[in-house]
PDB file of C-alpha atoms and ligand atoms in Angstrom:
ATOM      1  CA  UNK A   1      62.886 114.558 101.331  1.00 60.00           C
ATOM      2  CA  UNK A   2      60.963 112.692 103.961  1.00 64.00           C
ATOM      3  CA  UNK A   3      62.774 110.505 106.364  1.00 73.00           C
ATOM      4  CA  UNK A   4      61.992 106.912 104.895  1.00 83.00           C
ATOM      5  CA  UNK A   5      62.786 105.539 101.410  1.00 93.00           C
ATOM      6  CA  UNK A   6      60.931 106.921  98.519  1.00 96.00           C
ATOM      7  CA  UNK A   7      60.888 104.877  95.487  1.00 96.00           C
ATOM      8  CA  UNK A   8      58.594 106.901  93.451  1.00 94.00           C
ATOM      9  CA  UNK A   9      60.982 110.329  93.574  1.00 95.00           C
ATOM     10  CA  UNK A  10      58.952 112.322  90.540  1.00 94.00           C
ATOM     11  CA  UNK A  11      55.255 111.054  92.124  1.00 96.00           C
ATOM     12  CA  UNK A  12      57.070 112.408  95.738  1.00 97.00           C
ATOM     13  CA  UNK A  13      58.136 115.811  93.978  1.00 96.00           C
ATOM     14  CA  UNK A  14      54.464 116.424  92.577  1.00 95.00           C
ATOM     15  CA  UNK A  15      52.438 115.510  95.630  1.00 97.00           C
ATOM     16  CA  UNK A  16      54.897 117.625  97.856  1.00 97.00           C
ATOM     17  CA  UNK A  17      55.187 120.887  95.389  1.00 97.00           C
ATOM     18  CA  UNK A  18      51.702 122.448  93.434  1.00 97.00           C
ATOM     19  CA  UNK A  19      49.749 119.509  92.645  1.00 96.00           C
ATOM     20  CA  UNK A  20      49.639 118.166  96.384  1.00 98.00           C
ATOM     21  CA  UNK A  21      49.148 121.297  97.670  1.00 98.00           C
ATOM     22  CA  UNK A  22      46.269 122.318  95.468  1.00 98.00           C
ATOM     23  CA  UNK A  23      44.378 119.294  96.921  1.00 98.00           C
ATOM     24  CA  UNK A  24      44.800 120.635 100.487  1.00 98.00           C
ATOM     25  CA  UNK A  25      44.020 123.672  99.723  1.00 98.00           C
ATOM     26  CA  UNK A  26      40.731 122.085  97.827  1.00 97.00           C
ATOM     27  CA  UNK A  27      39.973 118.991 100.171  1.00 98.00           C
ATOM     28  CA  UNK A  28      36.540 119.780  99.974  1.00 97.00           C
ATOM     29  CA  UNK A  29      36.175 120.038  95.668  1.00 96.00           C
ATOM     30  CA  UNK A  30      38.132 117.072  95.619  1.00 98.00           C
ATOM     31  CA  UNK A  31      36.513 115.142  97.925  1.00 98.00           C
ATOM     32  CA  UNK A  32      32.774 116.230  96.636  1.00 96.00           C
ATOM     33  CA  UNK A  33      35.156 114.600  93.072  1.00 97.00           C
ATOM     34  CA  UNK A  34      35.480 111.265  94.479  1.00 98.00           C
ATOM     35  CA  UNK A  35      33.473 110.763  97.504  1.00 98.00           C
ATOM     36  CA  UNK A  36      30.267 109.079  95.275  1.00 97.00           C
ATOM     37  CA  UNK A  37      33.098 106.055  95.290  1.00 98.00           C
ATOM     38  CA  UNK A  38      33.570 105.417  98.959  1.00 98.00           C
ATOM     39  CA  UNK A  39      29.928 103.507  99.737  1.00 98.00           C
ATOM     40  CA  UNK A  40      30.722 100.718  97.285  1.00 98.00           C
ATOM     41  CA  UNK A  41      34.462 100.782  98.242  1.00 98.00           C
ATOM     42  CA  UNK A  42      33.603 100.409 101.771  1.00 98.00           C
ATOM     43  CA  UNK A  43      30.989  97.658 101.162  1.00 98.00           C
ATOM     44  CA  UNK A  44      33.726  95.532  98.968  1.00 98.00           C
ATOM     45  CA  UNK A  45      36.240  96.125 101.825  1.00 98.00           C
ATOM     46  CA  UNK A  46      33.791  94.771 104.317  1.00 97.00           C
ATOM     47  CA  UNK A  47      35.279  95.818 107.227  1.00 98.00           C
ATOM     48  CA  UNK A  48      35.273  94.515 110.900  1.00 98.00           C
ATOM     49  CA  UNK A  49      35.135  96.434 113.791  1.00 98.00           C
ATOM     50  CA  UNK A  50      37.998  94.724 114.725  1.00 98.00           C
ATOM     51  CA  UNK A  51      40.266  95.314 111.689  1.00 98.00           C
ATOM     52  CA  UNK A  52      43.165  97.419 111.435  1.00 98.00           C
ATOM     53  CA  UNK A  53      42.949  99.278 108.341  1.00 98.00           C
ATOM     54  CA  UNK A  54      45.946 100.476 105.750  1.00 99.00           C
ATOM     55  CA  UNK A  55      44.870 103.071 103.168  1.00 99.00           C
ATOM     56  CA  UNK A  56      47.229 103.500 100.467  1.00 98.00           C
ATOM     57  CA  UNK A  57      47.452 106.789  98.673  1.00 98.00           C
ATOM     58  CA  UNK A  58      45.306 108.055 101.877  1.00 98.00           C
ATOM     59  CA  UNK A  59      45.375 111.913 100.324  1.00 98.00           C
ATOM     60  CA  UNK A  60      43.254 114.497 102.634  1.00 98.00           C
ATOM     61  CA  UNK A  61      42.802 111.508 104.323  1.00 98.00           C
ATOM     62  CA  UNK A  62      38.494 111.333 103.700  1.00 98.00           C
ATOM     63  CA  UNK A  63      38.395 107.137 102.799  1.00 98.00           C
ATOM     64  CA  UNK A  64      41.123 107.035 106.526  1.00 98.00           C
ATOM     65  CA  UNK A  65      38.373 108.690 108.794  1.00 98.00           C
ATOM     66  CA  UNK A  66      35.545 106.530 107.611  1.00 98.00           C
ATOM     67  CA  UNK A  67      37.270 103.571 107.681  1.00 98.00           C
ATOM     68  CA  UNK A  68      38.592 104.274 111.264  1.00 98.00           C
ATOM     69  CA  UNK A  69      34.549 105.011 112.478  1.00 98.00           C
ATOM     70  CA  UNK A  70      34.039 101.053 110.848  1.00 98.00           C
ATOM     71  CA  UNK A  71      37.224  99.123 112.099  1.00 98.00           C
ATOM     72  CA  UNK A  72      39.372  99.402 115.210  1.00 98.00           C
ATOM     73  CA  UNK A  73      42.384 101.344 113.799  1.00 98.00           C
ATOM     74  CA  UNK A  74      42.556 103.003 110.601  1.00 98.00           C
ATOM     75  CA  UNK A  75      46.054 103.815 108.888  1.00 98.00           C
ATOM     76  CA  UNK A  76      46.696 106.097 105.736  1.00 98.00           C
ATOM     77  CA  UNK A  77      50.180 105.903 104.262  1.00 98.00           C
ATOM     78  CA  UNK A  78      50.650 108.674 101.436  1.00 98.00           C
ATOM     79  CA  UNK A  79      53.968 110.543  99.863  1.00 98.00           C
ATOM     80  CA  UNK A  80      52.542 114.663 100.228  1.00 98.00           C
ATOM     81  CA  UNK A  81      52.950 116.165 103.700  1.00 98.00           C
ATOM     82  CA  UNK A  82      50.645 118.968 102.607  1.00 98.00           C
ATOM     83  CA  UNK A  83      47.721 116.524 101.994  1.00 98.00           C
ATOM     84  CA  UNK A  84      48.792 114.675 105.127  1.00 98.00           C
ATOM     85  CA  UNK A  85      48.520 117.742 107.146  1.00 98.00           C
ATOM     86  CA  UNK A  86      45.025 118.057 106.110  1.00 98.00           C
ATOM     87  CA  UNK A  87      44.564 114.581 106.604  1.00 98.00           C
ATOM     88  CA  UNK A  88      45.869 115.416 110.364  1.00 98.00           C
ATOM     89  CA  UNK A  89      43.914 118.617 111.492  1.00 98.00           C
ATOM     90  CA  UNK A  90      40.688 117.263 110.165  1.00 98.00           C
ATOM     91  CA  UNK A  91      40.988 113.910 112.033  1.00 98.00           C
ATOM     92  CA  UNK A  92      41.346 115.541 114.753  1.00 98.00           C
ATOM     93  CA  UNK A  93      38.732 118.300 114.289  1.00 98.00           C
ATOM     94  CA  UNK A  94      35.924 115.196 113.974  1.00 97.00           C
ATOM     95  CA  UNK A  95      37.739 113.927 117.065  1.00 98.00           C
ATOM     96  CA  UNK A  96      39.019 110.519 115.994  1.00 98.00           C
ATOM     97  CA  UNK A  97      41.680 108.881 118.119  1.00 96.00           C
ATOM     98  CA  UNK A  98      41.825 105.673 115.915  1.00 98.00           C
ATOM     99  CA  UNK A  99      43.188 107.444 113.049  1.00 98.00           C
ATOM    100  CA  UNK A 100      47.419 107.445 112.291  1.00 98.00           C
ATOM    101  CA  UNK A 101      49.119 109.266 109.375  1.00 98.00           C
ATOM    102  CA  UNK A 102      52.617 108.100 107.826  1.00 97.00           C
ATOM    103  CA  UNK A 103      54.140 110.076 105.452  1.00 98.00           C
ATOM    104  CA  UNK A 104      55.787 107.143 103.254  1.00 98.00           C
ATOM    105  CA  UNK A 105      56.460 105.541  99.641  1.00 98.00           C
ATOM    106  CA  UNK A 106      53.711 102.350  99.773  1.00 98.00           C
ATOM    107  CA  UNK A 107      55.950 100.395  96.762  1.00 98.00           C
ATOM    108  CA  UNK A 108      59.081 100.619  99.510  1.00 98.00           C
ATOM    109  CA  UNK A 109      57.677 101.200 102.674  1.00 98.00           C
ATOM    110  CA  UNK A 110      58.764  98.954 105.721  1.00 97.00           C
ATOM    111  CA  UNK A 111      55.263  98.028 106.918  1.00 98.00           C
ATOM    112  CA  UNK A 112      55.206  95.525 110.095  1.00 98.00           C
ATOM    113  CA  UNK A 113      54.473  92.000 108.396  1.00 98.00           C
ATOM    114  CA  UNK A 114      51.334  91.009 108.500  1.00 98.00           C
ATOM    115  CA  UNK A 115      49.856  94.140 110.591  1.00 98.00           C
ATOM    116  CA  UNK A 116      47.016  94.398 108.628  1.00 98.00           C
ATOM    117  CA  UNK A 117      43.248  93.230 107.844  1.00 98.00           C
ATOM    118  CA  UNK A 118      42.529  95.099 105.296  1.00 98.00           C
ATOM    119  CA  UNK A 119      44.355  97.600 102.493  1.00 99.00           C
ATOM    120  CA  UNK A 120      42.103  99.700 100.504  1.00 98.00           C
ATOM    121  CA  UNK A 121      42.971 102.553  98.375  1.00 98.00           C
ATOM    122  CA  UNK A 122      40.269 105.060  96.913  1.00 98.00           C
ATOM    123  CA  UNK A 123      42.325 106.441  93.750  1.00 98.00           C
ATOM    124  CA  UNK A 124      45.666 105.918  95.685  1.00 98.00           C
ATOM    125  CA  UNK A 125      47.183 102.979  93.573  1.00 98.00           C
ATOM    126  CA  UNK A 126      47.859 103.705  90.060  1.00 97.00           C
ATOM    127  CA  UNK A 127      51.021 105.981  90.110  1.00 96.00           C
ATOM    128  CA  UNK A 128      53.788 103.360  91.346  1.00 97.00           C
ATOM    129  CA  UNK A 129      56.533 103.495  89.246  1.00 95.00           C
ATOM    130  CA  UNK A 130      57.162  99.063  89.674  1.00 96.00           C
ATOM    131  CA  UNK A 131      53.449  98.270  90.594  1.00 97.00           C
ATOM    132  CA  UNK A 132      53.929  94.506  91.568  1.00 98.00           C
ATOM    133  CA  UNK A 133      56.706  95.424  93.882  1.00 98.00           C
ATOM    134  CA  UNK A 134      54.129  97.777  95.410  1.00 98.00           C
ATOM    135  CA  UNK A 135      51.710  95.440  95.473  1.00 98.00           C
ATOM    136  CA  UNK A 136      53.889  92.716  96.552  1.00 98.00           C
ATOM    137  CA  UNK A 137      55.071  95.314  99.806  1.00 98.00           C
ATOM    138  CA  UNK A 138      51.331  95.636 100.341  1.00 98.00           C
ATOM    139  CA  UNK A 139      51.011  91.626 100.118  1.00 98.00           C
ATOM    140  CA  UNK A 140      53.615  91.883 103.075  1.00 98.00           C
ATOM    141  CA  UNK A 141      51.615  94.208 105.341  1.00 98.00           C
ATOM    142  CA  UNK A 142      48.674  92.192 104.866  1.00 98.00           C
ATOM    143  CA  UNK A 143      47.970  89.154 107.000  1.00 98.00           C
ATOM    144  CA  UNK A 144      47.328  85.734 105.413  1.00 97.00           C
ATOM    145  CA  UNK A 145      43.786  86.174 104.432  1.00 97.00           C
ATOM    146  CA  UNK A 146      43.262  89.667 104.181  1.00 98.00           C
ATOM    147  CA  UNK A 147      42.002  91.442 102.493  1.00 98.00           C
ATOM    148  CA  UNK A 148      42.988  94.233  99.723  1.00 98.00           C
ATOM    149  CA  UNK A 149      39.802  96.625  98.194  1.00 99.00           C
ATOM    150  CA  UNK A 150      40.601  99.452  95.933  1.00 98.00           C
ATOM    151  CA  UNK A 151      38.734 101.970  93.180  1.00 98.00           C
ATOM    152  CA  UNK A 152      40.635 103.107  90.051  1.00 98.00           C
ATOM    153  CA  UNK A 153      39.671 105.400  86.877  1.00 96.00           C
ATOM    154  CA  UNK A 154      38.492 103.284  83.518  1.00 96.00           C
ATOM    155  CA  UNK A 155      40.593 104.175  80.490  1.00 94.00           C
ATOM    156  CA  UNK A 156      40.064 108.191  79.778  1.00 94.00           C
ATOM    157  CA  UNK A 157      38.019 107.825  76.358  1.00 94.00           C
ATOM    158  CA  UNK A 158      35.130 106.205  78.446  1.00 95.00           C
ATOM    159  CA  UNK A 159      34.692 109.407  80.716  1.00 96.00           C
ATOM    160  CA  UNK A 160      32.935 112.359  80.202  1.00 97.00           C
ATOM    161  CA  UNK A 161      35.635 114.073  81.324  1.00 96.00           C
ATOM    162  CA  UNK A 162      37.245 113.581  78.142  1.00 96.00           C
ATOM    163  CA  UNK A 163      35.094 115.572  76.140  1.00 96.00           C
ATOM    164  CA  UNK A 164      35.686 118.537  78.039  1.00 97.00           C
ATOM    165  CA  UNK A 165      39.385 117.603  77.464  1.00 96.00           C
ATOM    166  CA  UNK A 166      38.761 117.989  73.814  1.00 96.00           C
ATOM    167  CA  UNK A 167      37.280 120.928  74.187  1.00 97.00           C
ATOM    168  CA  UNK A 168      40.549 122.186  75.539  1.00 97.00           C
ATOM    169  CA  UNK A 169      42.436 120.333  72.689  1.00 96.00           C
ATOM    170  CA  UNK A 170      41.116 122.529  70.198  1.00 97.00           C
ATOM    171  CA  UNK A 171      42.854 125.036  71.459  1.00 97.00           C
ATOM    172  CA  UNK A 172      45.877 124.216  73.645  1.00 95.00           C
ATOM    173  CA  UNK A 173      47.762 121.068  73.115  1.00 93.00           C
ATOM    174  CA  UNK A 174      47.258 118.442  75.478  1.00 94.00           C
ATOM    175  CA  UNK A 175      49.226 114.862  76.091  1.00 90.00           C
ATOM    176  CA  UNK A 176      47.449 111.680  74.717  1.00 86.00           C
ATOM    177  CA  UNK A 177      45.317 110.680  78.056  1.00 84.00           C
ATOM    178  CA  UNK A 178      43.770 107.371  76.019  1.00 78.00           C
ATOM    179  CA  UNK A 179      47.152 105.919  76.152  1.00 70.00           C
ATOM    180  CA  UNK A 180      46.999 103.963  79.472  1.00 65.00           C
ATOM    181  CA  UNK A 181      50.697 104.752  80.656  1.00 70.00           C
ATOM    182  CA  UNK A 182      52.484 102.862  83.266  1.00 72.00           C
ATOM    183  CA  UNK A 183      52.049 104.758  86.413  1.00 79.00           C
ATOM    184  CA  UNK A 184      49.622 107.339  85.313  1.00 87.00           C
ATOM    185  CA  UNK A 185      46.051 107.678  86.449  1.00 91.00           C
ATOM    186  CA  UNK A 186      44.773 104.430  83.779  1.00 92.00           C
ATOM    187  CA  UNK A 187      47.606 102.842  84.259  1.00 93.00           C
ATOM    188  CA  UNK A 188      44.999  99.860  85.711  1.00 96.00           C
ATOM    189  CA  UNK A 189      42.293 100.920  82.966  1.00 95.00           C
ATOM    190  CA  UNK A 190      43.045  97.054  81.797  1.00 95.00           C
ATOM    191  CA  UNK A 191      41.523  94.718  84.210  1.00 97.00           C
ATOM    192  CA  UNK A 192      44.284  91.593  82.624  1.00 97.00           C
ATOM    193  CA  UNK A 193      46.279  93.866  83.386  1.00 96.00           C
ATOM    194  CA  UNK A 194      45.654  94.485  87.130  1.00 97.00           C
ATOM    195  CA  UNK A 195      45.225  90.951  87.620  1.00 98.00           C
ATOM    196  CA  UNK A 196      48.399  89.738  86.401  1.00 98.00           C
ATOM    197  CA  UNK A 197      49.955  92.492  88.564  1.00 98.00           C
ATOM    198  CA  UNK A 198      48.038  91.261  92.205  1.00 98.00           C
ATOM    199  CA  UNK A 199      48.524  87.344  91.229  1.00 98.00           C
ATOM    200  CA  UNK A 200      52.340  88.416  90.770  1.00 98.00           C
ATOM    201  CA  UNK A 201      52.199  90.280  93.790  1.00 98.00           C
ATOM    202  CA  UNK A 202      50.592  87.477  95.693  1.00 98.00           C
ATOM    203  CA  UNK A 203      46.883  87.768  95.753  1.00 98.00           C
ATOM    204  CA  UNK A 204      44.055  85.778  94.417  1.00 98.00           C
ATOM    205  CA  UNK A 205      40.269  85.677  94.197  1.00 98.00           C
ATOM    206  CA  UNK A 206      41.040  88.920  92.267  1.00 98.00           C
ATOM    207  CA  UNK A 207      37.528  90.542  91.383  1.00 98.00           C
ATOM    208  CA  UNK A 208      37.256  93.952  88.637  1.00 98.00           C
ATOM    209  CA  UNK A 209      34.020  95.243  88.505  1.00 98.00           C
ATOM    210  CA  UNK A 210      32.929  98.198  86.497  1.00 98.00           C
ATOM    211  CA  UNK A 211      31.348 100.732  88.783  1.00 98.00           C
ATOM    212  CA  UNK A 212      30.060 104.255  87.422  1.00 97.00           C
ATOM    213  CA  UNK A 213      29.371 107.273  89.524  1.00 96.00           C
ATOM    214  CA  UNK A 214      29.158 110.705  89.227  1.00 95.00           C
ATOM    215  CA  UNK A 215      31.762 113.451  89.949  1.00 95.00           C
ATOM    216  CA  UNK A 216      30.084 116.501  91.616  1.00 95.00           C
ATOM    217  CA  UNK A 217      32.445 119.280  89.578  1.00 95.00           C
ATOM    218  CA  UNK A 218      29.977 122.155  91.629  1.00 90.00           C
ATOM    219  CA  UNK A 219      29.652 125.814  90.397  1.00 86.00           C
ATOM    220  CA  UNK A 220      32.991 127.228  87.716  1.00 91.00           C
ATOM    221  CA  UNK A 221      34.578 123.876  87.058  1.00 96.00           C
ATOM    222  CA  UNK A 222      36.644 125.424  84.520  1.00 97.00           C
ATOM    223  CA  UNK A 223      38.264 127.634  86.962  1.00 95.00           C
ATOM    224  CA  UNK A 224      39.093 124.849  89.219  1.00 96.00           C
ATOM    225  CA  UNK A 225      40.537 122.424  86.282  1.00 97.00           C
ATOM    226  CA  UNK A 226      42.813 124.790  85.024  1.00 97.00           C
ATOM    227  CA  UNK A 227      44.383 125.304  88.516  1.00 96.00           C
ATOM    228  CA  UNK A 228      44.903 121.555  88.495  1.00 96.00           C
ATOM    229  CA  UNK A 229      48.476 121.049  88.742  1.00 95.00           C
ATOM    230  CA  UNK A 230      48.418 118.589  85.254  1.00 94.00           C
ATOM    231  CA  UNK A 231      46.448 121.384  83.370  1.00 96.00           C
ATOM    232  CA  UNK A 232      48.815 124.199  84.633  1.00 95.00           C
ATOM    233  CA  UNK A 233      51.859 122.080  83.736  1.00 94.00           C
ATOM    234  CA  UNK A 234      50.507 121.118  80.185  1.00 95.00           C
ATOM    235  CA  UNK A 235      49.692 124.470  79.604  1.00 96.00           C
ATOM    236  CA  UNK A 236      52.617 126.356  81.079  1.00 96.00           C
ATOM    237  CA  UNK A 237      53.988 127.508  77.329  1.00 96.00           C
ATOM    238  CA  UNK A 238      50.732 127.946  75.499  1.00 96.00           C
ATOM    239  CA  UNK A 239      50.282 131.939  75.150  1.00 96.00           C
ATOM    240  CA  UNK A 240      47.395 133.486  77.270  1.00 96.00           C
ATOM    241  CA  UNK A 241      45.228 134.417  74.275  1.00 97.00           C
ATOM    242  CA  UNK A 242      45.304 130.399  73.507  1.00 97.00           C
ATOM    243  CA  UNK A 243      44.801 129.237  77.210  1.00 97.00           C
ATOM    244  CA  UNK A 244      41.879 131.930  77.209  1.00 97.00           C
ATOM    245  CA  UNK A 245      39.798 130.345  74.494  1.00 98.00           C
ATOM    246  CA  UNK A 246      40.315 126.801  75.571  1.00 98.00           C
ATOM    247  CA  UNK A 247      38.546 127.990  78.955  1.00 97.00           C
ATOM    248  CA  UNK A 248      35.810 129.578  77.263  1.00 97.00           C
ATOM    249  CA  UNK A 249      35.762 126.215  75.068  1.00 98.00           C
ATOM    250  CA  UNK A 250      35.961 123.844  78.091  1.00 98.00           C
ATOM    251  CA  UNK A 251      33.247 126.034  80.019  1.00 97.00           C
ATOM    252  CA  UNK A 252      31.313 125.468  77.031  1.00 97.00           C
ATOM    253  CA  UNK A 253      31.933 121.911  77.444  1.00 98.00           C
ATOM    254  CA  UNK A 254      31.099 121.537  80.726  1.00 98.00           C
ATOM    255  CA  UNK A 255      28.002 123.324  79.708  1.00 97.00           C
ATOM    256  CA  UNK A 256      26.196 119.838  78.454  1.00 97.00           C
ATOM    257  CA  UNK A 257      26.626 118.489  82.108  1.00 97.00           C
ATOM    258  CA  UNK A 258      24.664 121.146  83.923  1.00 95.00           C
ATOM    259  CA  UNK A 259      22.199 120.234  87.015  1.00 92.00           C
ATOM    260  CA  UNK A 260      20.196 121.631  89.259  1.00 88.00           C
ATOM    261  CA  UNK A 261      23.343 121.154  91.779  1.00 83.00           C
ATOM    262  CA  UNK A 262      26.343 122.087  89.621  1.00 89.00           C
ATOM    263  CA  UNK A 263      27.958 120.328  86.706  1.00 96.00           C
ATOM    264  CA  UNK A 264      28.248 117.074  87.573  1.00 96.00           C
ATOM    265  CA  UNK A 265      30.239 114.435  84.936  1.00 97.00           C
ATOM    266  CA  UNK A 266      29.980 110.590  84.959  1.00 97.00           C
ATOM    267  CA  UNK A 267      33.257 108.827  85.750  1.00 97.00           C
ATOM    268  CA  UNK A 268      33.756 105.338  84.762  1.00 98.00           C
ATOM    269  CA  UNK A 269      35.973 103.139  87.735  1.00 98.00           C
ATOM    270  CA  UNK A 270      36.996  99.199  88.349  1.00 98.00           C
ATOM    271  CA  UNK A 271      36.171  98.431  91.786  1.00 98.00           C
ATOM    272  CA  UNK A 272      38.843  95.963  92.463  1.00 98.00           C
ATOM    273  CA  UNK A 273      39.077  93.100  95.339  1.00 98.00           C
ATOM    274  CA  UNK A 274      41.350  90.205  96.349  1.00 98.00           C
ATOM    275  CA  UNK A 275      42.755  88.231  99.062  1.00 98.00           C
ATOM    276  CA  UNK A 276      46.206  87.711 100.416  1.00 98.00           C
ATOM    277  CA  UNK A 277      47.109  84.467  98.861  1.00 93.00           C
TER     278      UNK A 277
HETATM  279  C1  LIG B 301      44.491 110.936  93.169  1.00 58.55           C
HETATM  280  S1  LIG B 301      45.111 111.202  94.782  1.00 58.55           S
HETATM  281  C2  LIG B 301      43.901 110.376  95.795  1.00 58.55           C
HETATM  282  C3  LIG B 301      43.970 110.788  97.232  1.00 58.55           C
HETATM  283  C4  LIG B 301      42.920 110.159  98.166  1.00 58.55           C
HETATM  284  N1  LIG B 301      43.018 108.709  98.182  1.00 58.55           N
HETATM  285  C5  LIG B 301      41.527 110.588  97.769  1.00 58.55           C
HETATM  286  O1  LIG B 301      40.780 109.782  97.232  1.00 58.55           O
HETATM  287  O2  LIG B 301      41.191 111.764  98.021  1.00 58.55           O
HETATM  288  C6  LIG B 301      46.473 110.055  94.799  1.00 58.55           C
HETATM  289  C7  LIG B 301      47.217 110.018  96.110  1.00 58.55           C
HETATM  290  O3  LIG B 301      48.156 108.936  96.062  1.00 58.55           O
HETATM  291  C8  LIG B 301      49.345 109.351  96.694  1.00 58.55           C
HETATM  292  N2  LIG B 301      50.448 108.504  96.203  1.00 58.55           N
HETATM  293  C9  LIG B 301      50.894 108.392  94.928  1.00 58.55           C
HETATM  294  N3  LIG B 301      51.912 107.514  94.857  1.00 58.55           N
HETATM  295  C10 LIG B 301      52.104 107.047  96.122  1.00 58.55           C
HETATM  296  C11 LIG B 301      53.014 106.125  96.713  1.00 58.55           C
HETATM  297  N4  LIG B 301      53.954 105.512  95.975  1.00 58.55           N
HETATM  298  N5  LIG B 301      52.945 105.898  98.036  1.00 58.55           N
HETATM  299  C12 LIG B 301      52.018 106.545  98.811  1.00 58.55           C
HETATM  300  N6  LIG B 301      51.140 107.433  98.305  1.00 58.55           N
HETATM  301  C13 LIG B 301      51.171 107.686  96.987  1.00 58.55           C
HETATM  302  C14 LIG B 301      49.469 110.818  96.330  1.00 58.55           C
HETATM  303  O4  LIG B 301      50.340 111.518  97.181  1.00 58.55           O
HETATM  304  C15 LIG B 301      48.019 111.265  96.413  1.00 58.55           C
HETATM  305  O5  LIG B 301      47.684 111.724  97.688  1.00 58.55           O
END
């Protein structure tokens, strides 16, 4: 267990065993995932090059390093030391000194009040367990005025992923993903929702704003979502034979998305903004 107060124990458990570890091993599939979000995450942040910087749910640590190349001092707080690690090496392989890394619980953390310009979060937000005490901690770190910027996933029926998921479903059974549950990736799929969470939390000018994009899944997508750590776990008692035929099926799936430059799937998002109150 890491040496500072971790609310979220099962979220701590996953990023630290498989699942966190399969995104260090894959920072770059990931990233090539979720990097078509950063430009319009950035822009909504607006940073300063004076502003210190807080990225929540920092990961591998990608949204960090271009943050710190905008703003003075860039900080990513995140539960899995093997993502952090990554995080770590490749700061320091593009040789920047205005990057930190703090392995920590955001929803408990003990930020310095106020310490903060901006807190942004690229897919970092939606897995805390009491999400306006989280956002309330944030609040804290913030500084009267600042400013908080983050991207989340749209409810699952409205991505293309999900067809590929059905694919899968013929074949294997797999949880409900429509139902937007309380600390799971939709869990802000509901903009009311998110906005009664950051006015209780202590933010206003609150702003959700659809924003599509594409996710670049690259060359044998099926291979790399069935080593996802959810897939593996969902699938850990289905017998091979079954788990066979719903890769052939979601291969097939993924077969409608085909470009010139790999599969690539449209992912539906709320870019979300709001001020320190
Ligand atoms: C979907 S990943 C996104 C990672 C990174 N932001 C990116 O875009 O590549 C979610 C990240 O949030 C982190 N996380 C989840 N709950 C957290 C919490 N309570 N405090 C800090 N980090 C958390 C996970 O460890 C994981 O790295």
């Amino acid at each position: 267990m890491a040496d500072t107060p971790i609310a979220n124990t099962h979220q701590y458990e996953a990023w630290n065993g498989y699942e966190g570890r399969h995104w260090a091993d894959h920072q770059a599939r990931y990233d090539a995932l979720n990097d078509p979000v950063n430009a319009p995450l950035l822009d909504a942040a607006a940073l300063r090059a004076t502003d210190t910087v807080l990225d929540i749910g920092c990961g591998n640590g990608s949204v960090t390093r271009l943050a710190a190349r905008r703003a003075q001092h860039a900080v990513g707080i995140d539960l899995s030391a093997p993502m952090l690690e990554r995080a770590r090496v490749t700061a320091e392989a593009e040789g920047l000194p205005n990057v930190t890394h703090v392995q920590g619980d955001a929803q408990v953390h003990a930020f310095e009040p106020a310490a903060f310009d901006v807190a942004l979060s690229r897919f970092g937000v939606m897995f805390f367990a009491d999400p306006v005490a989280a956002f309330t901690n944030i609040a804290g770190a913030l500084r009267e005025g600042g400013r908080l910027a983050f991207v989340c996933p749209q409810s699952f029926d409205r991505q293309d992923q999900a067809r590929v998921f059905a694919a899968v479903a013929r074949h294997a059974p797999l949880p409900d993903l429509t139902a937007a549950s309380a600390g799971g990736p939709a869990s802000f799929a509901d903009p009311a929702r998110t906005r009664a969470v950051l006015s209780a939390a202590g933010f206003d000018g609150i702003e959700v704003t659809a924003l599509d994009t594409e996710q670049v899944w690259g060359r044998d997508p099926s291979a790399f979502l069935f080593g996802w750590g959810p897939m593996r776990h969902w699938l850990r008692d289905v017998p091979e034979e079954a788990v066979g035929r719903a890769r052939e099926a979601a291969t097939e799936a993924f077969g409608a998305y085909v470009t010139g430059e790999g599969v690539r799937l449209k992912m539906s998002c709320w870019l979300v903004t709001a001020t320190r109150a």
